[in-house]
CSV table of C-alpha atoms in Angstrom, one decimal:
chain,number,residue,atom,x,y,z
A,1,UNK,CA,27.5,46.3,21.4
A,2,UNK,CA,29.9,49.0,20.9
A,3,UNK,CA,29.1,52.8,21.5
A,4,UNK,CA,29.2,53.9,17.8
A,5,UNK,CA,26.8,50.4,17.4
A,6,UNK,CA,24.4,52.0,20.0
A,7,UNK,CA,24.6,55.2,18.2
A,8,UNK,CA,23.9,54.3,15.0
A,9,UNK,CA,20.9,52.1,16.1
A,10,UNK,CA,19.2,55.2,17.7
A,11,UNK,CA,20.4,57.3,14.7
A,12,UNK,CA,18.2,55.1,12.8
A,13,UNK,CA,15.2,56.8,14.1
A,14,UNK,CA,16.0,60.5,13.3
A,15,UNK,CA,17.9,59.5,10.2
A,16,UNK,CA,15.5,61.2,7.3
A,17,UNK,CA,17.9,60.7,4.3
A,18,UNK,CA,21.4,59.0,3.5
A,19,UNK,CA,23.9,58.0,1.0
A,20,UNK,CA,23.8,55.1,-1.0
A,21,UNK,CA,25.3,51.6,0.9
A,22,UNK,CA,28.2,51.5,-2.1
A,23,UNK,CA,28.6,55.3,-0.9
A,24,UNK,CA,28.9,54.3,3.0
A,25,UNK,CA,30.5,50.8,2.0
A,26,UNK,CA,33.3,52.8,0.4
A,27,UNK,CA,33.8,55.0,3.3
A,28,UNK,CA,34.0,52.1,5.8
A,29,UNK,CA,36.3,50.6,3.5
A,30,UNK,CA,38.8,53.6,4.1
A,31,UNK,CA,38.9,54.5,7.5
A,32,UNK,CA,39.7,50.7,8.3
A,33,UNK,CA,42.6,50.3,5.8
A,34,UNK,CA,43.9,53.7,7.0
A,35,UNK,CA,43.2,52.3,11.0
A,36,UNK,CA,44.6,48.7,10.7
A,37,UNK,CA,46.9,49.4,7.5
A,38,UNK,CA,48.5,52.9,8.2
A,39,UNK,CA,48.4,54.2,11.7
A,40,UNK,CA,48.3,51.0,14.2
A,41,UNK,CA,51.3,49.2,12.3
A,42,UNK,CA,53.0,52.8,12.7
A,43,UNK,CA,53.0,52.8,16.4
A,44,UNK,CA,52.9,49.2,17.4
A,45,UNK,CA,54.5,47.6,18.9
A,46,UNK,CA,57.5,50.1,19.0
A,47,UNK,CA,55.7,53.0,20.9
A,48,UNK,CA,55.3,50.0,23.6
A,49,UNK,CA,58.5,50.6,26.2
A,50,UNK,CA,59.9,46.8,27.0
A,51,UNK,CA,62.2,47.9,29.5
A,52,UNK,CA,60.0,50.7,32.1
A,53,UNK,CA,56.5,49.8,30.7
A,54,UNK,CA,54.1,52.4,29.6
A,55,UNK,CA,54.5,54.0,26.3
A,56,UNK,CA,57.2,56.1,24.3
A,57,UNK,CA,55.3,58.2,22.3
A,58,UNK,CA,57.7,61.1,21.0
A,59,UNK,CA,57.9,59.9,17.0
A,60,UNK,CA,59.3,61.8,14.0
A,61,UNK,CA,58.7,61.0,10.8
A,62,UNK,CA,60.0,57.3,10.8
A,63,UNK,CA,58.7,56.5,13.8
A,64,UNK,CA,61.9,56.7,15.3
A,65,UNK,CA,61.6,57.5,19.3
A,66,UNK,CA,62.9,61.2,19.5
A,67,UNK,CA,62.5,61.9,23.2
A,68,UNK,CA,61.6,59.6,25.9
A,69,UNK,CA,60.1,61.7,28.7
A,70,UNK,CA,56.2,60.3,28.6
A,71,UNK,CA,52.9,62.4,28.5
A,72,UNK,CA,50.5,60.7,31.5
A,73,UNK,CA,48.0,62.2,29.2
A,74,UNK,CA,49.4,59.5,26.6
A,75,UNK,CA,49.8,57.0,28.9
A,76,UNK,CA,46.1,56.8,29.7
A,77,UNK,CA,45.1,58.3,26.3
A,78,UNK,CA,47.0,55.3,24.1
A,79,UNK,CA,45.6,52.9,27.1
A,80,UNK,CA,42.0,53.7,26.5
A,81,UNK,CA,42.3,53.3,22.6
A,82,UNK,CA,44.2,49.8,22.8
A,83,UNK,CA,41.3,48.9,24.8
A,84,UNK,CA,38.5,50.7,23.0
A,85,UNK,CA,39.4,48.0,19.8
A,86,UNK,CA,40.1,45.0,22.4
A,87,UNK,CA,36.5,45.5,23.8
A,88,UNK,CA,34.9,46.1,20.2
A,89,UNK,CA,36.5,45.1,17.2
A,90,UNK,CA,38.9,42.2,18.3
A,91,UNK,CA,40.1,40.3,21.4
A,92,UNK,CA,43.7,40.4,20.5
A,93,UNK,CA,45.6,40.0,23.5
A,94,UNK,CA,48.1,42.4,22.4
A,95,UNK,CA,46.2,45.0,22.4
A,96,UNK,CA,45.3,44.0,26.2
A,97,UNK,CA,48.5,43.3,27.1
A,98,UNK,CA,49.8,46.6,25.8
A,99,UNK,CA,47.2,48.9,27.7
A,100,UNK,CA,48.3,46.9,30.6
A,101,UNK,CA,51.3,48.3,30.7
A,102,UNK,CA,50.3,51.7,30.2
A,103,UNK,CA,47.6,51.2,33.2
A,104,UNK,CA,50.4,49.5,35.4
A,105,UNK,CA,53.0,52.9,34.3
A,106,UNK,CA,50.0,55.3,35.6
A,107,UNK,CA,49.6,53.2,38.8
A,108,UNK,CA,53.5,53.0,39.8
A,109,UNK,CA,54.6,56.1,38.9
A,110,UNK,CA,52.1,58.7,37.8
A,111,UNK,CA,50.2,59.6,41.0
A,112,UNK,CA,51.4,62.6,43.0
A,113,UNK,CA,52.5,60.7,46.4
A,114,UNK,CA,51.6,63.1,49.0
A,115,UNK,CA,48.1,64.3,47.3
A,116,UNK,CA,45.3,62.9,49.5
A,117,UNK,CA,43.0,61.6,47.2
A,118,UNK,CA,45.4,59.1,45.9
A,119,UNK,CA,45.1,59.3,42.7
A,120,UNK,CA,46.1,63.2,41.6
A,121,UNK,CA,48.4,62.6,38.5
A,122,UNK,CA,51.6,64.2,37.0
A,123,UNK,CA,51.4,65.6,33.6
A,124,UNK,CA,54.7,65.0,32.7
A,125,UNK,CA,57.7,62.0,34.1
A,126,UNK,CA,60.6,60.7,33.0
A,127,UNK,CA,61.0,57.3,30.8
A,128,UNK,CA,61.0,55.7,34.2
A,129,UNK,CA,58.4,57.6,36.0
A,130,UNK,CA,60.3,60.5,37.7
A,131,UNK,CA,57.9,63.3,37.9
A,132,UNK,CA,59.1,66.3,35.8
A,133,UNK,CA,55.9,68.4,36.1
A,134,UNK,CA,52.5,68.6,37.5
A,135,UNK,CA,49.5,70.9,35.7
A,136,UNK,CA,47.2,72.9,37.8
A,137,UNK,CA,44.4,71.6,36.1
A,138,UNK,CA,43.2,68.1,35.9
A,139,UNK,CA,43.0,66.3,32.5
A,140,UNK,CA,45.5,63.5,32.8
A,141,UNK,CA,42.7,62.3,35.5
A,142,UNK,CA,40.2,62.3,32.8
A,143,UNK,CA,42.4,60.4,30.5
A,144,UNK,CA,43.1,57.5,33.0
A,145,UNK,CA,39.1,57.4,33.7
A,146,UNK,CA,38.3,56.5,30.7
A,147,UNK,CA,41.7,54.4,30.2
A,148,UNK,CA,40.4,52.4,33.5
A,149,UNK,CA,36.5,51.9,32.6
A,150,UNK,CA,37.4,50.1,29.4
A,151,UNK,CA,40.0,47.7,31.2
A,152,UNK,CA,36.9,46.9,33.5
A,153,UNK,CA,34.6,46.3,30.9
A,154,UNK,CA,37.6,43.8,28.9
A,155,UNK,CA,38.3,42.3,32.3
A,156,UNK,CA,36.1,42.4,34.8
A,157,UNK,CA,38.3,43.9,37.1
A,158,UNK,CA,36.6,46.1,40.1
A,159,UNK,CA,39.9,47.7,40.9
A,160,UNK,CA,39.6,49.0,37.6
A,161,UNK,CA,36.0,50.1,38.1
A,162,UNK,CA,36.7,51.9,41.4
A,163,UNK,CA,40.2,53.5,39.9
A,164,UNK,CA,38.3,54.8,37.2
A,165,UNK,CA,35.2,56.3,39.5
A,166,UNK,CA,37.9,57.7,41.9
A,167,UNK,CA,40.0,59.6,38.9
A,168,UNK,CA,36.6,61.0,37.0
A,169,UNK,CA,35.9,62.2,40.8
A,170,UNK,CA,39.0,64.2,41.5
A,171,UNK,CA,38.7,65.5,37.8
A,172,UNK,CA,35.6,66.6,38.4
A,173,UNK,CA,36.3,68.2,42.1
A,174,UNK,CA,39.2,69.8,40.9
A,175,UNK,CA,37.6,71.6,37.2
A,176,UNK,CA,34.0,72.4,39.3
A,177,UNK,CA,34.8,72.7,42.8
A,178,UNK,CA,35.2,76.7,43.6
A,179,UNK,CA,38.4,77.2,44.6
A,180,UNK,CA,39.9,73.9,43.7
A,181,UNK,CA,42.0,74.7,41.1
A,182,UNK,CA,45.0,76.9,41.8
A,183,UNK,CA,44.3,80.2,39.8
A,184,UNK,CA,45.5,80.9,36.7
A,185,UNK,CA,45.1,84.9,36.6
A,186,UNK,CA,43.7,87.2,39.5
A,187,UNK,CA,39.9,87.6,40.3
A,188,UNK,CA,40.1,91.2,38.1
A,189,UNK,CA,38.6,89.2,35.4
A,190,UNK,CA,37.0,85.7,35.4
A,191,UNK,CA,36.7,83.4,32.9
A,192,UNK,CA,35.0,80.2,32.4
A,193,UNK,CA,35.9,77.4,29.6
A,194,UNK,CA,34.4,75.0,27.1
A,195,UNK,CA,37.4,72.7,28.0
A,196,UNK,CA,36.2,71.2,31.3
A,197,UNK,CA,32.5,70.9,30.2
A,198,UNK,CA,33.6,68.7,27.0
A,199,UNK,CA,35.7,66.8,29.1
A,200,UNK,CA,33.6,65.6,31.8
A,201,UNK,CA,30.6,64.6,28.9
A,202,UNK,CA,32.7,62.8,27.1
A,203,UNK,CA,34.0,61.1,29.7
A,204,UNK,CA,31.1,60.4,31.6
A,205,UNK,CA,29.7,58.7,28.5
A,206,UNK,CA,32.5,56.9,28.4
A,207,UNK,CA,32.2,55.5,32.0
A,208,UNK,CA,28.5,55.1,31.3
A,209,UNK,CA,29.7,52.8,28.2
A,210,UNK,CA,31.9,50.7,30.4
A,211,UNK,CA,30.9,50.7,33.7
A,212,UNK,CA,27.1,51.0,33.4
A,213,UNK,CA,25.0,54.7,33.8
A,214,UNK,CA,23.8,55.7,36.9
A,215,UNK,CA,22.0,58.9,38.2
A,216,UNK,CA,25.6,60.7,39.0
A,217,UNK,CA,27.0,60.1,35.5
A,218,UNK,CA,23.7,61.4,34.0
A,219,UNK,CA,23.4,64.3,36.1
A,220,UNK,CA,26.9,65.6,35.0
A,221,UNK,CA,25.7,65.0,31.5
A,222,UNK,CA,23.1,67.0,32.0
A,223,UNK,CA,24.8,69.6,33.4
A,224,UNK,CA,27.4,69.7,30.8
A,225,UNK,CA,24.8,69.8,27.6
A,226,UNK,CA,23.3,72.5,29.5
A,227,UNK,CA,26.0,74.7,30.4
A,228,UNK,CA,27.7,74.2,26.9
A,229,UNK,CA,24.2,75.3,25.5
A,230,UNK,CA,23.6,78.2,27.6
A,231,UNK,CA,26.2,79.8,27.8
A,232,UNK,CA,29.1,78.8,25.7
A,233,UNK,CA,27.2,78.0,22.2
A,234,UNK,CA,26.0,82.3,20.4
A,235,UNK,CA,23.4,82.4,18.3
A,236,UNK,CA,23.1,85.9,17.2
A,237,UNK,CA,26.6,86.1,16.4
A,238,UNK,CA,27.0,82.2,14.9
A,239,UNK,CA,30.0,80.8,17.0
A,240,UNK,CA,31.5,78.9,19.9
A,241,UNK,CA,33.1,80.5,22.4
A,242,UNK,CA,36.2,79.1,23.7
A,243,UNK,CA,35.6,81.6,27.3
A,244,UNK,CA,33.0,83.5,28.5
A,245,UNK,CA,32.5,85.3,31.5
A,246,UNK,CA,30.7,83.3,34.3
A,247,UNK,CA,27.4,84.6,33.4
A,248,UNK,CA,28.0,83.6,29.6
A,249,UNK,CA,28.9,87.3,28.4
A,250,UNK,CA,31.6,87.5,25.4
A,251,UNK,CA,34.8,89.1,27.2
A,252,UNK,CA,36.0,92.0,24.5
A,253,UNK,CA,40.0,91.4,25.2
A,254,UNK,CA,42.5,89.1,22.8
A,255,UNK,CA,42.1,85.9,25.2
A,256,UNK,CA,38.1,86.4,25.5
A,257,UNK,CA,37.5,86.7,22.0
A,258,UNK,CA,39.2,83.8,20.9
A,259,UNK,CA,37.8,80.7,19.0
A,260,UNK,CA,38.8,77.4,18.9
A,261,UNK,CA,37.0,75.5,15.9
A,262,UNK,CA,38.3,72.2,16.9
A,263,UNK,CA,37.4,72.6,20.3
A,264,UNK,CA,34.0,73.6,19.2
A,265,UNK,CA,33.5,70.7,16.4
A,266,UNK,CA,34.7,68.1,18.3
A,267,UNK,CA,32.1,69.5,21.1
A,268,UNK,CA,29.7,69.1,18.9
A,269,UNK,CA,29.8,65.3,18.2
A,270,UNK,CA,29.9,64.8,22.0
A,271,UNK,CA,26.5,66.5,22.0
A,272,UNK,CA,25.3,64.9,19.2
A,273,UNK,CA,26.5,61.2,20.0
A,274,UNK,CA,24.2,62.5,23.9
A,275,UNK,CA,21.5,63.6,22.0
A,276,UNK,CA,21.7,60.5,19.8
A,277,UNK,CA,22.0,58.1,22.8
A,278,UNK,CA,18.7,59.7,24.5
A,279,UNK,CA,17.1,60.1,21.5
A,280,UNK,CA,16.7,64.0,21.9
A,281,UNK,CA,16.6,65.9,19.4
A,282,UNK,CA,17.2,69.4,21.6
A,283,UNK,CA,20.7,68.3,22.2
A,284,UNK,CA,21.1,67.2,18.7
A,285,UNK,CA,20.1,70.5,16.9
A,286,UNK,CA,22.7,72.5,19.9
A,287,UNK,CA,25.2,69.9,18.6
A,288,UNK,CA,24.3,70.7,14.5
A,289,UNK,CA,24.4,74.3,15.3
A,290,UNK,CA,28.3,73.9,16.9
A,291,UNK,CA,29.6,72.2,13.7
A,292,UNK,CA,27.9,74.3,11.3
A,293,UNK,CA,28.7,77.6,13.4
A,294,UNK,CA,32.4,76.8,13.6
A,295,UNK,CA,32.9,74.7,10.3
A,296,UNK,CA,32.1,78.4,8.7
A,297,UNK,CA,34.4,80.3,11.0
A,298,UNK,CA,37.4,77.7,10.7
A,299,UNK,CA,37.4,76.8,7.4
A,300,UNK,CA,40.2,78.3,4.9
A,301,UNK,CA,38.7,79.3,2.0
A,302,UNK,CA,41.9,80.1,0.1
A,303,UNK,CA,44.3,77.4,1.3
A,304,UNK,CA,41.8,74.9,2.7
A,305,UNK,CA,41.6,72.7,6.1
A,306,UNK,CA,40.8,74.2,9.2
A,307,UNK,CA,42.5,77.1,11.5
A,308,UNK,CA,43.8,76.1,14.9
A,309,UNK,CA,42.3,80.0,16.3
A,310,UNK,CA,40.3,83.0,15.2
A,311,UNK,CA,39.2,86.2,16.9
A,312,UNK,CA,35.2,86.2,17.0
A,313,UNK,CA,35.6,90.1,15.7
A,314,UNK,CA,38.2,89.0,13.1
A,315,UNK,CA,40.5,91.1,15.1
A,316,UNK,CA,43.8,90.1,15.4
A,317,UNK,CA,44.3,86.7,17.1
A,318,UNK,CA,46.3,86.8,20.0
A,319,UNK,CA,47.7,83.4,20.1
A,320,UNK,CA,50.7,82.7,17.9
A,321,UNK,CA,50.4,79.5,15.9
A,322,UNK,CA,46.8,80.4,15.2
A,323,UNK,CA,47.0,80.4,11.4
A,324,UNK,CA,48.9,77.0,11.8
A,325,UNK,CA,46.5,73.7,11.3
A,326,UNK,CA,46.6,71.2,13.7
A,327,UNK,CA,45.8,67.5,13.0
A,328,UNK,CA,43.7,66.6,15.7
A,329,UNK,CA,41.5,69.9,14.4
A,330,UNK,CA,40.6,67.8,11.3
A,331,UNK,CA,40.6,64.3,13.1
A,332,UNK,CA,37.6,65.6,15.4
A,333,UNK,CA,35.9,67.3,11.9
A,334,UNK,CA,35.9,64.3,10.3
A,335,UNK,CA,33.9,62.4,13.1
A,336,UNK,CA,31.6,66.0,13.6
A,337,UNK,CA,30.5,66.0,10.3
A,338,UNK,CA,29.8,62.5,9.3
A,339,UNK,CA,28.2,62.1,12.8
A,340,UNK,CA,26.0,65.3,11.4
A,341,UNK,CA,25.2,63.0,8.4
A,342,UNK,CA,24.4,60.0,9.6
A,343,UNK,CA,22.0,61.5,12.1
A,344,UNK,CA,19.9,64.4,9.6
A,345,UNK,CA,20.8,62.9,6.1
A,346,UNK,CA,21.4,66.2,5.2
A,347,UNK,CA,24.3,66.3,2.0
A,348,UNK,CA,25.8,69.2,3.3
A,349,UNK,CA,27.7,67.4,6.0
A,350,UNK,CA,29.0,64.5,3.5
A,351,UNK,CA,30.1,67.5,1.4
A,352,UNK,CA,32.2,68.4,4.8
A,353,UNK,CA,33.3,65.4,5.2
A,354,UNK,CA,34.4,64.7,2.2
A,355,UNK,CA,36.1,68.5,2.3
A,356,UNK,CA,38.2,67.7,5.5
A,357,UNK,CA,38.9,64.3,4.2
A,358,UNK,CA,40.4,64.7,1.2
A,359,UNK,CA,42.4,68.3,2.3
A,360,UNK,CA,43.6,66.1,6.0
A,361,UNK,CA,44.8,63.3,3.8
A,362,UNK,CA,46.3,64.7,1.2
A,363,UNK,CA,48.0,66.9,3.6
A,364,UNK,CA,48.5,65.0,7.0
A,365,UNK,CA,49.4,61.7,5.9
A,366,UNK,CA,52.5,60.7,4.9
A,367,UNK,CA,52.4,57.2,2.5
A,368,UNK,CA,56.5,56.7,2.9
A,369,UNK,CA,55.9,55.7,6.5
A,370,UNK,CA,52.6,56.1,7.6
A,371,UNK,CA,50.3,58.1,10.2
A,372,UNK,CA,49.9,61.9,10.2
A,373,UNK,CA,52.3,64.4,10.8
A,374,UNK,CA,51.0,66.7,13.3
A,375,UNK,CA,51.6,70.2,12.3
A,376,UNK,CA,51.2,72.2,8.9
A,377,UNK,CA,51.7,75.9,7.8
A,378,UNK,CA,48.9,78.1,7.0
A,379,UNK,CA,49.3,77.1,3.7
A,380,UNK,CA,49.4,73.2,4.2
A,381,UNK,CA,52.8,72.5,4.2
A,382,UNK,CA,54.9,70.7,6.7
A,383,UNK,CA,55.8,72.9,9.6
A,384,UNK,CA,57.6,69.8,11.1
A,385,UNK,CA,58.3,65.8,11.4
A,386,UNK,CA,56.1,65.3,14.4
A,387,UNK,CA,54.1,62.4,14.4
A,388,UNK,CA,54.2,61.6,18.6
A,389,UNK,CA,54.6,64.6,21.3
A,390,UNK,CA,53.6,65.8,24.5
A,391,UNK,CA,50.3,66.1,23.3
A,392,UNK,CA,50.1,63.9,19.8
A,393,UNK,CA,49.9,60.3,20.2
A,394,UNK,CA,47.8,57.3,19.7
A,395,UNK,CA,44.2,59.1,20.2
A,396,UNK,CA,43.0,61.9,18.1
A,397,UNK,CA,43.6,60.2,14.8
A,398,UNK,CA,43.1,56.3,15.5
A,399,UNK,CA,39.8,57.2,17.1
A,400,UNK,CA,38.8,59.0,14.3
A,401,UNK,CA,39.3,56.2,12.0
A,402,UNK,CA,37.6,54.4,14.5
A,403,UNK,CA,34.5,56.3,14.8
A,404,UNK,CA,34.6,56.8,10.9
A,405,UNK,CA,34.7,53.4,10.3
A,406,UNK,CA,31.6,52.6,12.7
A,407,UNK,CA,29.3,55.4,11.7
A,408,UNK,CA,29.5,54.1,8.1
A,409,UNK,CA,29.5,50.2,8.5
A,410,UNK,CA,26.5,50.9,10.3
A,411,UNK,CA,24.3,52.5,8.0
């Protein structure tokens, strides 16, 4: 049974209200046409590289390969999603085949060769693996974890098992471990982020999924829902913060004010989809209050869809594209807010929904050849041809459609 199956069993029991079936039916309907229809045919099996292995994921408009450095973030990214619909919608062995090469591309080339743990990862290589750059941080790590957990679960494989366990490790050790991570500023003022703590939940559910929970995988959830909670998520002044100081306090400078509304959202389903899973209702309301928080502090009330930053004083935001609106913003909204649905039956989230989905669509998607493009103006118009980057690829938006899809076929 898939994970969005297993949510929307428990969901059943908190569930006070819904739409109609025909309501729900029609929903399902879309997401699949725009999954199987629109944005798989758009990238495979072209974004699959024949000749180093791994995937070329730099697209413009046509789908036309504009750059072929490779994202490990992609690599393991595109991997996990390939396998995500081998292990639950269909056993097509393309779909295996073609994470396979992406898994064998991490293995051969990605890892840092004279990093101890073994499996410390590049950011960044060449078409055939040269390392162009490493990040201090540690999220392609996370990215293969997950990639690696669903090639067990489709295979069997305990290499895989043990590869993914030994990449959620180092991601963990590096993000949490004092010290670890090489700084990014001084110690004059220390800051704390969401990032890491939405990471290693999601991910941890994901290995839980795949490889079976255990008391490690829960504690980390644990300490993730709390730590989000306590000192991330603001009640008195209704937000998310994106930092905070160690203790929780709101830094008053441009980088510790700032918001991130996708961050926050797409937070917000990973605590409801925990809270859903346990069947506790605590982690659930933390998750409601996220989406509802943020939903009013990123929504564009004259142009529509979401902004990619705002100050939390509606000061001036110090980050540059922050009236631009990003795709992967609306891709995690529309799973946030028809999670929100399914799980309270309250209309105001279809309303959401239905708000980000038409304004994303209409906006995103491009019916000549397919997919979303990436990046709009604060207005909603095209700020470029990017469908595939560095940091776009075969993830936010097909796991959206995804999720979509499964929330309303099972309601």
């Amino acid at each position: 049974q898939s994970t969005w199956g297993h949510f929307a069993a428990l969901s059943l029991v908190i569930l006070m209200a819904g739409p109609g079936a025909l309501e729900l039916e029609d929903l399902e309907s879309f997401y699949r046409e725009r999954l199987f229809d629109d944005c798989v045919p758009f990238w495979f099996p072209s974004v699959v590289d024949e000749s180093h292995g791994g995937f070329l994921h730099q697209k413009a408009a046509n789908g036309d390969c504009f750059d072929t450095d490779k994202s490990v973030w992609a690599q393991g990214r595109i991997a996990w999603m390939l396998l995500t619909l081998y292990n639950f919608h269909e056993r097509k062995p393309e779909y295996l085949a073609w994470a396979e090469s992406g898994l064998r591309f991490i293995d051969a080339h990605c890892r840092v060769p004279d990093d101890a743990s073994a499996h410390r990862l590049f950011f960044h290589v060449t078409r055939d693996g040269r390392p162009i750059r490493k990040r201090r941080y540690a999220y392609s790590e996370s990215f293969a974890a997950i990639a690696f957990a669903a090639h067990a679960r489709a295979t069997g494989s305990a290499e895989s098992a043990a590869s993914a366990r030994a990449y959620f490790d180092l991601f963990l050790d590096i993000n949490f471990t004092p010290g670890r991570m090489p700084p990014k500023y001084e110690a004059t003022r220390p800051l704390i982020g969401i990032a890491p703590r939405m990471i290693a939940l999601v991910t941890a559910q994901e290995l839980a999924l795949n490889l079976g929970d255990d008391d490690g995988l829960r504690a980390w959830r644990d300490r993730c829902v709390r730590e989000i909670s306590e000192l991330f998520v603001k009640d008195d002044i209704r937000c998310v913060m994106e930092v905070v100081a160690p203790d929780g306090a709101v830094v008053d400078t441009t980088e510790g004010r700032q918001l991130n509304p996708g961050h926050a959202i797409e937070g917000g389903w990973f605590l409801l989809h925990e809270g859903a899973l346990r069947g506790d209702r605590a982690i659930i309301d933390v998750g409601l209050k996220m989406i509802d928080f943020m939903f009013e502090r990123g929504w564009d009330t004259e142009h529509g869809g979401l902004w990619y930053m705002r100050d939390v004083h509606g000061k001036p935001c110090g980050e540059l594209f922050a009236t631009t609106k990003l795709w992967w913003v609306h891709d995690e909204a529309l799973i946030a807010t028809l999670m929100a649905h399914r799980l309270t039956g309250d209309p105001k989230y279809l309303d959401m929904h239905t708000r980000v989905k038409d304004w994303a669509f209409a906006h995103f998607g491009d019916p000549l050849h397919g997919e979303w493009f990436g990046y709009l103006h604060y207005d909603g118009t095209k700020l470029n041809d990017v469908k595939g980057n560095m940091w776009k690829s075969f993830f936010h938006h097909p796991r959206a459609l995804w999720v979509c899809m499964r929330l309303a076929a099972n309601a």
